[in-house]
Structure formats: structure tokens, C-alpha cells
Amino acid sequence: MTLVLVHGGVSGVDKAMPGLQDAIRAGATQSNALDAAEEAVRSLEDHPELNAGYGAVLNRAGEVELDAAIVDGARGRWGGVANVRFRNPVSLARMVMERTPHVLLAGTGAQEAGVAFGLEEMNESSPEQHERWARERDAGRLGLESYGRSEHVDTVGVVVLDEASRLCAASSTGGVLGKLPGRVGDSPILGAGTYASSGAAVVGTGVGELFLETLACLRAARLIEEGLDPQAACERTVSLLGERQQVAAGLLALDTGGRVGAAFRGGSWSVWGPEGPIGAVCLGPARD
Ligand code: ASP
């Protein structure tokens, strides 16, 4: 049985649990870790209450700009996309990995590639997100001084281990609500918001700039590869992030023994596995 763990973002806002459970079920039907990671994230991207695909938050101009990545830990391959407008950007990330000689495509070129590959374009996200954006704008909360508030983040991600001991990781996001147009977050960048190797799979959520500056997922994975328990590796890395900046941040990790780690800073974080919710360890509040 393929082991699939999913998270719904570290905003502190309670997530629709059926969405996370559906994603686990969608992934667990696949015997290959890569297929499982893609299927699970596609399911999360289709969910209107999660910040990815159809439910994605909007940038400061009220536009959809999505980031995603998928990593095949066993083969050491990675694909990422940034600033795209598709319902399922994780599938484009996989296409970049498998059907192009590149690892990361962004903006217009990435959009053209997705269209050429036959993906469904998505220029608007859910009506709720457009209404939310208008409310935040009217309340003056889209200025750069409000950037990175806990409730403005919420990437989704998965880590997967299949029966052949292959690890994969995938993330997908609308990024941080109110980000400047053109901003690229951590989710599509290997080692920052998403990482997998033959020994560890790690995904992150929170204010992406902190993960980009520290390569947080790579740090946690290295600790696991050196023998540290995934829980200890996540806690140590989230503590380190907190020494830099006390914003919302979470790390979810898995090793080849099926050992899980989940730690975060912030209000609450929904992480689920096949047996139900996983108690991610909270290391402190986020200071907005
Ligand atoms: N890490 C994401 C980003 O900065 C946001 C999130 O986790 O919600 O793009």
C-alpha cells in the first residue's frame, strides 16, 4: 500500500477535512509514488477551500499566479512551474520534468507549454477567493506592510512512500495572498518548499521567502539522511526558521522507514495520513 501524507497549509484557518481525506484516497490508489503524489495534489488543487488550483489566493492585482513542483526522490528528478494559470499546475510540473529537458518553467513560456500539453487553463480562481481579495483590498490589507500575515498563506503538499521504498514530494499553491505580481515563492523551488531524495521527502508551508533564504526543506532532509528521526529534523529546522523570523512556517517529512515528522509555528496546521490527523508539533505562535 502506498503511504500518502497530505497537509492543507499553515494559515491557522481550519481546513475542510474531507478535502484532505479525499486526496489521501486519490493518492493511495496508485502503486507508484510519483503517480500517487500527482493524484493527491490534483485532488487538493480541485478543492475550493484550499490555496492551490481552483481555490488559490490572488496576487495584489487580483490575478491568479500559481506555483507547483513535484520531486521524484528515487530518480533524483524534479519539475517546477511558477506564475502559471492552470487548474492543476502539479501536472504541468510533472510534464516539465518528464517531457522537456528543463526543470523549471515560469510565466508566459510555462503557460504556452501547458497549453501545448493540453492542460486546462484557469484565469479565475473560486468566487470565494475573488470576494476575499476584494474584502482584503477594501480593508487596506493588501499593502506590502501586510504581506505574510498568517491567514494569507496556505500551500498544499504531499509526501509519499510506495512499496518499492520510493519517496516523492509535491507542493502546489497560489502563494501568499496579496503578493506582488511576478513573485515566485518557495513551493516550486527544489530544497526550499519541496524536496525529495532516496532517503527523505519534505514539504513546507508558510511565508515562502523564509524557506527560500534558508532552503528549509533541504536542511530537514539532510538531517534525516544523516540519521535523525524525521520529527526531530522538522522540529530542529522549524526552530531555526523561528530564530530568523517568527512567521507562519510548517514542515512535513517522511523517510524510507515510513517515519513521519511534522512541526510548525503558527495557530494550527492540518496534516493527515491514512489513519487520520497527524499531530504536528507547534513550536510557538506566528507574529504577524
Ligand atoms: N509557501 C507558500 C508561498 O510562499 C505559501 C504557503 O505556504 O501558504 O508561496
Coordinates of N, CA and C in Angstrom, one line a residue, residues 48 119 162-163 183 201-202 224 246 267:
P48 N -12.2 23.7 -3.5 CA -12.3 25.2 -3.4 C -11.8 25.9 -2.2
L119 N -3.3 21.1 -21.2 CA -3.8 21.3 -19.9 C -4.9 22.4 -19.9
D162 N 6.2 4.6 -1.5 CA 5.5 3.4 -2.1 C 6.1 2.1 -1.6
E163 N 5.6 1.0 -2.1 CA 6.1 -0.3 -1.6 C 7.5 -0.6 -2.1
R183 N 5.9 37.6 -8.3 CA 6.6 37.0 -7.2 C 6.6 35.5 -7.3
A201 N 11.6 12.7 2.1 CA 10.7 13.6 1.4 C 10.2 14.7 2.3
V202 N 10.3 16.0 1.9 CA 9.9 17.1 2.8 C 9.1 18.1 2.0
I224 N 17.7 14.1 8.1 CA 17.0 12.8 8.1 C 18.0 11.8 7.4
Q246 N 9.7 35.1 13.0 CA 8.7 34.3 13.6 C 7.4 34.4 12.9
G267 N -0.8 29.2 14.2 CA -2.0 28.9 15.0 C -2.4 27.5 15.0

